[in-house]
Amino acid sequence: MNKKYIMVTTTFNNKEEALRLMNLLLEKRLVSCGQLMSIISAYHWNGKIENEEEYLLQMKTKKNLYKEIEKIIKEKHTYELPQIVYYELDGYDKYLEWIENETR
């Protein structure tokens, strides 16, 4: 498996905030692309179960850019404890090459 590329995900309760972050990371060429989708999240928080509408942001990038992306998300995010996770990617060589060429 190619361990060079990843998909970083985070969630927001505000679509505009998610779009601002995605565009900032695109402008800095830290991600090659992002997808934003509406989801329903259920989770434990402060002793109770929450059910909230959120926006899931998925972004493709190189693994070596993760720490910089994480830092920016933590600085810009309004959540006390934002979800910031990544998944290693493998797949179509031409698409992975595109990620390589579109990020720094």
CSV table of C-alpha atoms in Angstrom, one decimal:
chain,number,residue,atom,x,y,z
A,1,MET,CA,0.0,0.0,0.0
A,2,ASN,CA,1.2,3.5,-0.8
A,3,LYS,CA,1.4,5.4,2.5
A,4,LYS,CA,2.3,8.7,1.0
A,5,TYR,CA,-1.3,10.1,0.5
A,6,ILE,CA,-4.1,10.6,3.0
A,7,MET,CA,-7.6,11.9,3.4
A,8,VAL,CA,-8.0,14.3,6.4
A,9,THR,CA,-11.5,14.6,7.8
A,10,THR,CA,-13.0,17.1,10.2
A,11,THR,CA,-16.6,18.2,11.1
A,12,PHE,CA,-18.3,21.5,11.6
A,13,ASN,CA,-21.7,22.8,12.7
A,14,ASN,CA,-21.4,25.7,10.2
A,15,LYS,CA,-21.2,25.2,6.4
A,16,GLU,CA,-19.5,28.6,5.9
A,17,GLU,CA,-16.8,27.9,8.4
A,18,ALA,CA,-16.1,24.6,6.7
A,19,LEU,CA,-15.9,26.2,3.3
A,20,ARG,CA,-13.6,28.9,4.6
A,21,LEU,CA,-11.2,26.3,6.0
A,22,MET,CA,-11.3,24.2,2.9
A,23,ASN,CA,-10.5,27.2,0.7
A,24,LEU,CA,-7.7,28.4,3.0
A,25,LEU,CA,-6.1,24.9,2.8
A,26,LEU,CA,-6.5,24.9,-1.0
A,27,GLU,CA,-5.0,28.4,-1.3
A,28,LYS,CA,-2.0,27.3,0.7
A,29,ARG,CA,-1.8,24.2,-1.6
A,30,LEU,CA,-1.9,21.9,1.5
A,31,VAL,CA,-4.7,19.9,0.0
A,32,SER,CA,-5.6,19.0,-3.6
A,33,CYS,CA,-9.3,18.9,-3.1
A,34,GLY,CA,-12.1,18.7,-0.6
A,35,GLN,CA,-15.7,17.5,-0.4
A,36,LEU,CA,-18.2,18.8,2.0
A,37,MET,CA,-21.4,16.9,2.9
A,38,SER,CA,-24.2,17.2,5.4
A,39,ILE,CA,-24.4,14.4,8.0
A,40,ILE,CA,-26.1,13.6,11.3
A,41,SER,CA,-23.6,12.9,14.1
A,42,ALA,CA,-24.4,11.1,17.3
A,43,TYR,CA,-21.8,11.2,20.1
A,44,HIS,CA,-21.1,11.3,23.8
A,45,TRP,CA,-20.4,14.8,25.1
A,46,ASN,CA,-20.4,16.1,28.7
A,47,GLY,CA,-22.2,13.0,30.0
A,48,LYS,CA,-25.0,12.8,27.5
A,49,ILE,CA,-25.7,11.6,24.0
A,50,GLU,CA,-25.9,14.4,21.4
A,51,ASN,CA,-27.5,14.1,17.9
A,52,GLU,CA,-26.5,17.0,15.7
A,53,GLU,CA,-26.5,18.0,12.1
A,54,GLU,CA,-22.9,18.7,11.0
A,55,TYR,CA,-20.8,19.1,7.9
A,56,LEU,CA,-18.1,16.5,7.1
A,57,LEU,CA,-15.1,17.9,5.3
A,58,GLN,CA,-12.8,15.4,3.6
A,59,MET,CA,-9.6,16.6,2.0
A,60,LYS,CA,-6.9,14.7,0.0
A,61,THR,CA,-3.3,15.5,0.6
A,62,LYS,CA,0.2,14.1,1.2
A,63,LYS,CA,0.9,12.5,4.5
A,64,ASN,CA,4.0,14.8,5.1
A,65,LEU,CA,1.6,17.9,5.1
A,66,TYR,CA,-0.6,16.5,7.9
A,67,LYS,CA,0.9,18.3,10.9
A,68,GLU,CA,0.6,21.7,9.2
A,69,ILE,CA,-3.0,21.0,8.3
A,70,GLU,CA,-3.8,19.8,11.8
A,71,LYS,CA,-2.3,23.0,13.2
A,72,ILE,CA,-4.4,25.2,11.0
A,73,ILE,CA,-7.6,23.3,11.7
A,74,LYS,CA,-6.9,23.6,15.5
A,75,GLU,CA,-6.3,27.4,15.1
A,76,LYS,CA,-9.3,28.1,13.0
A,77,HIS,CA,-11.9,25.6,14.4
A,78,THR,CA,-14.6,26.8,16.8
A,79,TYR,CA,-15.1,23.3,18.4
A,80,GLU,CA,-13.5,22.8,21.8
A,81,LEU,CA,-12.4,19.3,20.6
A,82,PRO,CA,-12.5,19.1,16.8
A,83,GLN,CA,-12.4,15.8,15.0
A,84,ILE,CA,-9.2,15.7,13.1
A,85,VAL,CA,-8.3,12.3,11.7
A,86,TYR,CA,-6.7,10.9,8.5
A,87,TYR,CA,-6.9,7.7,6.5
A,88,GLU,CA,-4.2,6.4,4.3
A,89,LEU,CA,-5.1,6.4,0.6
A,90,ASP,CA,-4.2,4.1,-2.2
A,91,GLY,CA,-5.8,3.9,-5.6
A,92,TYR,CA,-5.7,5.0,-9.2
A,93,ASP,CA,-2.1,6.0,-10.0
A,94,LYS,CA,-3.2,9.0,-12.1
A,95,TYR,CA,-5.4,10.4,-9.3
A,96,LEU,CA,-2.6,10.0,-6.8
A,97,GLU,CA,-0.3,11.7,-9.2
A,98,TRP,CA,-2.8,14.6,-9.4
A,99,ILE,CA,-2.7,14.9,-5.6
A,100,GLU,CA,1.1,15.0,-5.8
A,101,ASN,CA,1.1,17.8,-8.4
A,102,GLU,CA,-1.6,19.9,-6.8
A,103,THR,CA,0.0,20.1,-3.3
A,104,ARG,CA,3.3,21.5,-2.3
